[in-house]
Short mmCIF file of C-alpha atoms and ligand atoms in Angstrom, two decimals:
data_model
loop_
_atom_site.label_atom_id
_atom_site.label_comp_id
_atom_site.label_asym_id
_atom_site.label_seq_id
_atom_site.Cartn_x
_atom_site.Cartn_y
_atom_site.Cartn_z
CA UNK A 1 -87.50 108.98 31.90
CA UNK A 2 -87.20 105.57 32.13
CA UNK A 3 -89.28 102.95 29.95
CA UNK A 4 -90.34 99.98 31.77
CA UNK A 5 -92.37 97.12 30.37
CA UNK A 6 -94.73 95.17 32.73
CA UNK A 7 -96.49 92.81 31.85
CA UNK A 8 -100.02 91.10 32.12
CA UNK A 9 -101.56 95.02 32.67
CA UNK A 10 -105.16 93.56 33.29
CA UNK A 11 -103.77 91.89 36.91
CA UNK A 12 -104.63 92.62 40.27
CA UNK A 13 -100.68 92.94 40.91
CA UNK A 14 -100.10 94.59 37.87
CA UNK A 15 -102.37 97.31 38.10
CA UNK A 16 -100.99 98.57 41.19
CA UNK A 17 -97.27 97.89 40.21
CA UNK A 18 -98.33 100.35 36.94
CA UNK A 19 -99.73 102.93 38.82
CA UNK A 20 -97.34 103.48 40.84
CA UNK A 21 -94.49 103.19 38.12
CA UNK A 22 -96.26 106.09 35.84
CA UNK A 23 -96.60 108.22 39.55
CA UNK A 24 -93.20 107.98 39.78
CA UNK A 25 -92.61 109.25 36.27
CA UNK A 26 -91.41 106.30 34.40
CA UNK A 27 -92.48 105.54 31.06
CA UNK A 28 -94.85 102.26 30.92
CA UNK A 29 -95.74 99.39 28.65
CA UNK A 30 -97.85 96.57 28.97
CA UNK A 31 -99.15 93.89 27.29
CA UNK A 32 -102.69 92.63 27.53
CA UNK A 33 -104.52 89.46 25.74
CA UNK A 34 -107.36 91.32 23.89
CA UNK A 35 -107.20 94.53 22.85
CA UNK A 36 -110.72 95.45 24.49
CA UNK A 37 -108.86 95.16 27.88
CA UNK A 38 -107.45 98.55 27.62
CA UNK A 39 -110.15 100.65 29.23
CA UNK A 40 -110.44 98.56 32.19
CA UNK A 41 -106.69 98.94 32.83
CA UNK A 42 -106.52 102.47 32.01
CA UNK A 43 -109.56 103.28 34.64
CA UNK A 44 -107.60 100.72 37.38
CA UNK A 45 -104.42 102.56 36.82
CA UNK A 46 -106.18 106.18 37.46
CA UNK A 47 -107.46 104.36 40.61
CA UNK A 48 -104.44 104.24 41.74
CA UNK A 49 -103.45 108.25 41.42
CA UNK A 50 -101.76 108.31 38.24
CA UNK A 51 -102.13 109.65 34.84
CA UNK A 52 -102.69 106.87 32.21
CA UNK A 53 -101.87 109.11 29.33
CA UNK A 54 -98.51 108.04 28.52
CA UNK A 55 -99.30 104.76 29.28
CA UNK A 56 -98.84 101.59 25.86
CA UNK A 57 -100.79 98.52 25.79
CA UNK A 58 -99.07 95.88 23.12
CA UNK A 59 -101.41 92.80 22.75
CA UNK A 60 -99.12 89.48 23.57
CA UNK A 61 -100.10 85.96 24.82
CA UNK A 62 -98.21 83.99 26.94
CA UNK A 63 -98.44 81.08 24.61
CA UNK A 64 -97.40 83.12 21.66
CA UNK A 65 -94.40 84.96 20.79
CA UNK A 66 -96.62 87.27 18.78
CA UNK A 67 -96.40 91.15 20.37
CA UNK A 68 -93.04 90.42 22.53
CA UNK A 69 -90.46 92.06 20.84
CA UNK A 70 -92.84 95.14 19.52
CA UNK A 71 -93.79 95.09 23.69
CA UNK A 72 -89.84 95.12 25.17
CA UNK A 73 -88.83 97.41 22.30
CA UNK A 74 -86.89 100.38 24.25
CA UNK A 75 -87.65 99.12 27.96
CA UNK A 76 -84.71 99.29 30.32
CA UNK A 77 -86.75 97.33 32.85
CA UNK A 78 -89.00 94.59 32.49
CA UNK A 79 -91.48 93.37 35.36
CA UNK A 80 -92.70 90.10 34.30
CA UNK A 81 -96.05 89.88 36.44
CA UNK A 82 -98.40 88.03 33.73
CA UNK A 83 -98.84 84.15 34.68
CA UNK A 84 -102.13 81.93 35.12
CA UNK A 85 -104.14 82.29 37.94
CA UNK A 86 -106.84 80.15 37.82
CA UNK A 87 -108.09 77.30 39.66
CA UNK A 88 -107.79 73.75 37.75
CA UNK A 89 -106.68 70.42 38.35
CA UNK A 90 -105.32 70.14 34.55
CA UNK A 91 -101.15 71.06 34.44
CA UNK A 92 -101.47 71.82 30.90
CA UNK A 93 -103.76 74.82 31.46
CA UNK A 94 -101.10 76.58 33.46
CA UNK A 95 -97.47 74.94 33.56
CA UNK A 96 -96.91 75.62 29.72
CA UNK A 97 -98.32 78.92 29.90
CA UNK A 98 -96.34 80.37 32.86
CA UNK A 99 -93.35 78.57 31.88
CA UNK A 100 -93.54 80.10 28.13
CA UNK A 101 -94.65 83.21 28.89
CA UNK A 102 -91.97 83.77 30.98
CA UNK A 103 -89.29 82.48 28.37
CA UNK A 104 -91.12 85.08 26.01
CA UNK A 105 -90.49 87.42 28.13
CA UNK A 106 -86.82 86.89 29.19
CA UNK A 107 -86.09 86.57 25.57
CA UNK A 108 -87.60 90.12 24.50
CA UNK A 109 -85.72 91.75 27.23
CA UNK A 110 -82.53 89.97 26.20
CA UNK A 111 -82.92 90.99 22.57
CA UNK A 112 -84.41 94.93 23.57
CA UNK A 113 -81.25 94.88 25.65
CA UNK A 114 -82.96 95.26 28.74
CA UNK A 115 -80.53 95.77 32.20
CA UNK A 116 -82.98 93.81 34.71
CA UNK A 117 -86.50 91.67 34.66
CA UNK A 118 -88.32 91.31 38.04
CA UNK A 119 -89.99 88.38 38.08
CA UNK A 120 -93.35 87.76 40.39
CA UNK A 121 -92.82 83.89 41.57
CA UNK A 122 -94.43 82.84 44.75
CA UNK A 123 -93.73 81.00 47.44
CA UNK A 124 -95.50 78.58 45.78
CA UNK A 125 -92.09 77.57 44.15
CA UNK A 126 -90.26 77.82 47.55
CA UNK A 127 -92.17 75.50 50.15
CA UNK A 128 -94.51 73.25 48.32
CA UNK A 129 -92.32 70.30 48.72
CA UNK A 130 -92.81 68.13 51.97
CA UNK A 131 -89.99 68.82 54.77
CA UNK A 132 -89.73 67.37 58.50
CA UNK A 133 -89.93 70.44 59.71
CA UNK A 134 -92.22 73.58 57.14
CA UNK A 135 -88.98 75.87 58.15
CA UNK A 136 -88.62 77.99 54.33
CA UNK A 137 -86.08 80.64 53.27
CA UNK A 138 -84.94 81.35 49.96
CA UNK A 139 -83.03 77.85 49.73
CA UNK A 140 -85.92 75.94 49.31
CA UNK A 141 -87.69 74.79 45.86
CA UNK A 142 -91.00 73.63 45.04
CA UNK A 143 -90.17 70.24 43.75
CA UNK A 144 -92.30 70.19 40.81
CA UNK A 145 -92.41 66.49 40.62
CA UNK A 146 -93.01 66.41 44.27
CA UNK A 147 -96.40 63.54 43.76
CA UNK A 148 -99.90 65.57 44.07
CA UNK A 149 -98.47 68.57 43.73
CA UNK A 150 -101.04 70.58 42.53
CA UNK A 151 -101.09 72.02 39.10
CA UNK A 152 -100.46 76.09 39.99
CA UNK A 153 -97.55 75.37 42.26
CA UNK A 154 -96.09 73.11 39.70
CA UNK A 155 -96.48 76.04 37.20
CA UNK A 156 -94.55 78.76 39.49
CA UNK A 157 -91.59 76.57 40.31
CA UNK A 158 -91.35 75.22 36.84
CA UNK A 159 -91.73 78.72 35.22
CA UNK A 160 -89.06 80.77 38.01
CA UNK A 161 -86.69 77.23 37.23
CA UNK A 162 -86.71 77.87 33.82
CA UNK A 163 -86.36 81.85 34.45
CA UNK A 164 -83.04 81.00 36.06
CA UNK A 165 -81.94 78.50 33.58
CA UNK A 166 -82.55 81.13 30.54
CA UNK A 167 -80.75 83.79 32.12
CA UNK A 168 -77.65 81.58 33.01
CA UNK A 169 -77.52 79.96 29.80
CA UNK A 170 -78.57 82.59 27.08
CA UNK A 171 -79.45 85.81 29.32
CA UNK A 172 -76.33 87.35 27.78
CA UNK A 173 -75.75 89.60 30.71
CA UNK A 174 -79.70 90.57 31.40
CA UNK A 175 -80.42 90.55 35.58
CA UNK A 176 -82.70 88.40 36.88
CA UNK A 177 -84.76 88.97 40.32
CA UNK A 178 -87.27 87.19 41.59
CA UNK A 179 -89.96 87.57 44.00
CA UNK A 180 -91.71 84.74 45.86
CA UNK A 181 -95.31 86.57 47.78
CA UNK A 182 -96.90 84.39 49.70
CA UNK A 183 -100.92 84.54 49.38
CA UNK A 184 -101.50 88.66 48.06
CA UNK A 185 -104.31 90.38 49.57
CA UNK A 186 -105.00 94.41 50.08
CA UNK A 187 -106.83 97.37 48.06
CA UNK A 188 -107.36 96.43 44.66
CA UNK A 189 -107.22 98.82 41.85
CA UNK A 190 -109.48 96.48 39.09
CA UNK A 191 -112.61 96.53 39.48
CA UNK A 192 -112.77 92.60 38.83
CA UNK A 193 -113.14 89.86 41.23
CA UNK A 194 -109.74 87.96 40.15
CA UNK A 195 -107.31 86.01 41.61
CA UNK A 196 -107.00 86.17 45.69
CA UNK A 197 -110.30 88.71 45.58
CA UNK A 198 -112.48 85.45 44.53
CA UNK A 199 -111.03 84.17 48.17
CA UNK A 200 -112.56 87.12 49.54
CA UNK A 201 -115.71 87.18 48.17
CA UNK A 202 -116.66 83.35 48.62
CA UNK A 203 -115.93 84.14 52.53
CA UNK A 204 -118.21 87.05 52.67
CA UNK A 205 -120.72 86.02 50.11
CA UNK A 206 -121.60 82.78 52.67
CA UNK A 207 -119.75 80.25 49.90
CA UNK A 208 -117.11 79.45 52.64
CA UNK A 209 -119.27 77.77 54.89
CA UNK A 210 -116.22 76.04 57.17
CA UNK A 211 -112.83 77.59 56.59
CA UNK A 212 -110.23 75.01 55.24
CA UNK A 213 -107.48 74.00 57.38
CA UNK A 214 -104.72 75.72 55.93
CA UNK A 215 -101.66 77.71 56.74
CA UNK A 216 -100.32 80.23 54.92
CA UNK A 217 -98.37 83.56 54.91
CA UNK A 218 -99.81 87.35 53.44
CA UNK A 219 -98.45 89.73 52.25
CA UNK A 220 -100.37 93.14 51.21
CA UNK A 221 -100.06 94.20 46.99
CA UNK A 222 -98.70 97.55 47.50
CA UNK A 223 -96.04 96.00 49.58
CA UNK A 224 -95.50 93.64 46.26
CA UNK A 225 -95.27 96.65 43.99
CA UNK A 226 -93.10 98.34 46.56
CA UNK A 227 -90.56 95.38 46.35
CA UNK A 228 -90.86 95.21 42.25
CA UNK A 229 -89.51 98.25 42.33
CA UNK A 230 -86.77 98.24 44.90
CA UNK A 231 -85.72 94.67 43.17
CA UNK A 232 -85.07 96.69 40.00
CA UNK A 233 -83.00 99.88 41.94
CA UNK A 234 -80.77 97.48 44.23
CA UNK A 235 -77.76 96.37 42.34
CA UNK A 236 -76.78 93.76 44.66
CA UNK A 237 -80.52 92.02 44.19
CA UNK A 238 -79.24 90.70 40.62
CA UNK A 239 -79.77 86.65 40.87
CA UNK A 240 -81.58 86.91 44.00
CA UNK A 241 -84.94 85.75 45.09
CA UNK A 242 -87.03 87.22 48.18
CA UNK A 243 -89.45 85.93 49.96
CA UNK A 244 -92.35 88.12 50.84
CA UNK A 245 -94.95 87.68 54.29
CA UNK A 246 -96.14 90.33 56.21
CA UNK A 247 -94.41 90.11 60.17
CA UNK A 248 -96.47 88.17 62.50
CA UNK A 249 -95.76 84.62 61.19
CA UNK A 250 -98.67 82.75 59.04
CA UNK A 251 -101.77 82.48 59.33
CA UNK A 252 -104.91 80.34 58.45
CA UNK A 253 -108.77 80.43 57.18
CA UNK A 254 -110.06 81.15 60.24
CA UNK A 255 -107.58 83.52 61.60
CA UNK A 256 -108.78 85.62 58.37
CA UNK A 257 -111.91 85.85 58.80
CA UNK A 258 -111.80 86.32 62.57
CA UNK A 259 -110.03 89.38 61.49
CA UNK A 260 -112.69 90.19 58.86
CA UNK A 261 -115.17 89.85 61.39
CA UNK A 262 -114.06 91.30 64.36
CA UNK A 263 -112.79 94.36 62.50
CA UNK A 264 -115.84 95.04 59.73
CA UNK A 265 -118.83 94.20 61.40
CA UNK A 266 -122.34 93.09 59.14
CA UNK A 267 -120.06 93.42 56.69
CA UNK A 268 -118.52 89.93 57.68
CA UNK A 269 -121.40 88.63 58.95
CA UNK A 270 -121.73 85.22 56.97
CA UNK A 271 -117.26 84.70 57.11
CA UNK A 272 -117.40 81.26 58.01
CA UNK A 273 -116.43 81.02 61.92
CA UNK A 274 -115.50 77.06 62.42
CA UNK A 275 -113.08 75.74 60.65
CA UNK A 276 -113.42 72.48 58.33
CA UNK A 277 -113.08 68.68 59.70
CA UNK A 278 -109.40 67.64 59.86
CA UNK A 279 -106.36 67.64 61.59
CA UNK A 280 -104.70 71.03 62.95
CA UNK A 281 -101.88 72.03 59.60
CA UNK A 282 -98.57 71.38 60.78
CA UNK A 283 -96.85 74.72 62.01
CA UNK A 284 -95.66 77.28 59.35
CA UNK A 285 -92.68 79.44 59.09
CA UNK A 286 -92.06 81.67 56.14
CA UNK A 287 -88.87 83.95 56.82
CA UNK A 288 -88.97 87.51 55.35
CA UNK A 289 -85.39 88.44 56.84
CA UNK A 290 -83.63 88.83 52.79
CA UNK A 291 -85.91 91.34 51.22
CA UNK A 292 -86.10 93.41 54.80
CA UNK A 293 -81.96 92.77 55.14
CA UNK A 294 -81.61 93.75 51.24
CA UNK A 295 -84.43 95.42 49.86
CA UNK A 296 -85.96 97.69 53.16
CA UNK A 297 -89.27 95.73 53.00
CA UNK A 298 -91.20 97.31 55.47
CA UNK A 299 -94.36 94.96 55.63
CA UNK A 300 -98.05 96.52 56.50
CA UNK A 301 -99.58 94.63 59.41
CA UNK A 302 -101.65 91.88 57.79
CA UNK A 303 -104.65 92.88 59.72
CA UNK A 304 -104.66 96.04 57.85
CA UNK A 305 -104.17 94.51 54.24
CA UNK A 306 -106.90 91.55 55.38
CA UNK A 307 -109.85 94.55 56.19
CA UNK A 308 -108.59 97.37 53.32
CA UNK A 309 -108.79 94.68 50.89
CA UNK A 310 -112.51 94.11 51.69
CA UNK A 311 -113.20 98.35 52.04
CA UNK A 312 -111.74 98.68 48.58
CA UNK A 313 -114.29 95.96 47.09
CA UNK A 314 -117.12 97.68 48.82
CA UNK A 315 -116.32 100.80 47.74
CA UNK A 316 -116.04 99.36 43.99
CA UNK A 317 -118.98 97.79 44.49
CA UNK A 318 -117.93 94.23 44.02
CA UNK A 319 -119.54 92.81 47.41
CA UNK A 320 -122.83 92.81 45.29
CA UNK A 321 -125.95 94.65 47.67
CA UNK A 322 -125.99 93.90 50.72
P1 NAP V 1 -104.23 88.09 38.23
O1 NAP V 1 -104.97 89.30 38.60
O2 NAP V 1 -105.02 86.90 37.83
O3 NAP V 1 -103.18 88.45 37.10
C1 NAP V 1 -102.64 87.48 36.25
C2 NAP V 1 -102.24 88.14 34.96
O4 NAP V 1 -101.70 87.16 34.07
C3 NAP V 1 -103.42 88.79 34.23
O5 NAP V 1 -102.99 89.98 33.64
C4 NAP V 1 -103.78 87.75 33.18
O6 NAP V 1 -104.41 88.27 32.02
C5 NAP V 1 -102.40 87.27 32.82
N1 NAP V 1 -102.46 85.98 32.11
C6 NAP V 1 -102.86 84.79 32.58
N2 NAP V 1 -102.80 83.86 31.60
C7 NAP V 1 -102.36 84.51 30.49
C8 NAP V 1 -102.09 84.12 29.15
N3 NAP V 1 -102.23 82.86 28.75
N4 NAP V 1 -101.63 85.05 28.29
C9 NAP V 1 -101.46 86.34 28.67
N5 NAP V 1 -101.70 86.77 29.93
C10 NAP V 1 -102.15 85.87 30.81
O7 NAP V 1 -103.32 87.62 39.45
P2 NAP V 1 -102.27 88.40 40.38
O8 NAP V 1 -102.60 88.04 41.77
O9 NAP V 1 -102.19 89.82 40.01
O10 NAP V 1 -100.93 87.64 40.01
C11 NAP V 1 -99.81 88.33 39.49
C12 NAP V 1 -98.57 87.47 39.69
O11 NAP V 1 -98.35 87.28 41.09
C13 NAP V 1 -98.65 86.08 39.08
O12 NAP V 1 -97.39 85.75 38.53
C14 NAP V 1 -98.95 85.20 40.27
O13 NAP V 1 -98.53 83.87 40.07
C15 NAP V 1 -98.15 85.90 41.35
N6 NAP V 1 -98.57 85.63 42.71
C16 NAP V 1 -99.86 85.88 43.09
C17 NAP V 1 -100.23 85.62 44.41
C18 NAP V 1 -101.63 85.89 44.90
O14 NAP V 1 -101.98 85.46 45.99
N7 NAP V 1 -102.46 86.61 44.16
C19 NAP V 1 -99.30 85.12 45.32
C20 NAP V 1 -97.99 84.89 44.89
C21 NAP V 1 -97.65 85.15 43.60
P3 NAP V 1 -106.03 88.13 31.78
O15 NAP V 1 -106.64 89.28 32.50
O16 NAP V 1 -106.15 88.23 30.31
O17 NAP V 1 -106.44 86.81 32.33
#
């Protein structure tokens, strides 16, 4: 049986990725904030099919060494997931966390001699830099100095840089491989309105009232989880990264909820269906070819993820009454 460690357990990512990890008989860790986060994750996890029973929970921060040793202790893998996701415009709130909870986490896997970490980046540290033409593969970095950057982009490329730089210089022969989603949407397993699901309920709630003139790729969550673990089988992934995007190219605000709308009826009745004042985004294109080439990704279509991901909040009752 192998013992894997993920970590941030409460996540919308992470709830998924541990589900299907304890289906496929592995034996899981994670680490949580608070201690009275452990029912919420246990009922997610059942959610999704598995049996929590074997399942730890070690309380660590990401700001804190506190907890990460006691969490990596016998893990052969590590999936660092945990990072902040949270909208602010102050770089303290999230670069230092995601940049030391990620050294935290390297470190206990180093020292609990871990083989491999798979680290959740985004493509938020790929293509957040300004280029003639938005053309990204994995060659590209987030400059996090690039000026306005804002401060969640800053805190992915800063965090996966100094993932990198920790493995080459002290890893001690631990693998590193990262993945870099683009914007996650599908079922969710928690029962909480976090991260991308707060996109979904301000569009269907009415609080979207124009949709913002953006471009941007998806990619569904079990496709994520899927990836986390074929990073951690493939031997030649060690010191990769992937980019992740469901086929199809990007997408924008309005092509979302045109989706939502045409697809789930009343349900989508207040999805906002003009799109802000400004000009047209420049065009997009995020390449998926690696992690299809070298780790079989086999992307849903993202009009599937965009609707399921809405059915699953009904169905959990987080779309409030009608
Ligand atoms: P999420 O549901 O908000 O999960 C984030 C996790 O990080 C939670 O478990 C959260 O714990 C934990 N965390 C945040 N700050 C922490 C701290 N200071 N100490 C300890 N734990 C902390 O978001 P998600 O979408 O699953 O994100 C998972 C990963 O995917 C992140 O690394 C994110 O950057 C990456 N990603 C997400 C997207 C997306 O569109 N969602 C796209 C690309 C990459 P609490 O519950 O205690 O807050």
């Amino acid at each position: 049986m192998t013992r894997v460690l993920v970590t941030g357990g409460t996540g919308y990512l992470a709830t998924r990725l541990i589900a299907d990890l304890l289906r496929g008989g592995a034996e899981a860790t994670t680490t949580i904030r608070s201690a009275e986060r452990e029912g919420a994750v246990r009922e997610a996890v059942r959610r999704g099919g598995a049996d929590d029973a074997g399942l730890r929970f070690v309380v660590a921060s990401l700001t804190a060494a506190d907890g990460w040793a006691e969490a990596a202790a016998g893990a052969e893998e590590v999936h660092h997931v945990a990072s902040p996701m949270i909208q602010t415009t102050d770089p303290d709130e999230v670069v230092g966390p995601a940049r030391d909870g990620a050294l935290h986490a390297l470190r206990a896997a180093r020292d609990a001699g871990a083989r491999r970490v798979v680290l959740t980046s985004s493509f938020a540290a790929v293509g957040y830099s300004p280029k003639p033409v938005r053309d990204y593969d994995e060659s590209d970095w987030t400059d996090p100095e690039t000026p306005g950057l804002p401060a969640y982009p800053r805190s992915k490329a800063v965090a996966e840089r100094a993932a990198w730089d920790f493995v080459e210089r002290e890893g001690g022969g631990l693998e590193l491989v990262v993945l870099n989603p683009t914007w996650i949407a599908g079922p969710t397993l928690t029962a909480e309105a976090r991260s991308s699901l707060q996109l979904f309920t301000a569009m269907l709630g009415g609080r979207m009232a124009a949709a913002p003139r953006q471009r941007f790729g998806v990619v569904d969550v079990r496709d994520v989880a899927a990836m986390h673990l074929a990073a951690m089988r493939t031997p030649e992934a060690a010191g990769r990264r992937y980019l992740l995007l469901a086929d199809g190219g990007t997408t924008t605000w309005l092509g979302v909820a045109q989706v939502l709308h045409d697809r789930l009826g009343p349900l989508a009745d207040r999805v906002p269906t003009t799109e802000a004042p400004g000009d047209e985004p420049s065009p997009l294109t995020i390449r998926n070819a690696r992690a299809k080439r070298e780790l079989g990704f086999a992307p849903r279509p993202a009009a599937d993820t965009l609707v399921e991901t809405v059915e699953s909040m009904r169905d959990l009752g987080m779309l409030g009454s009608p």
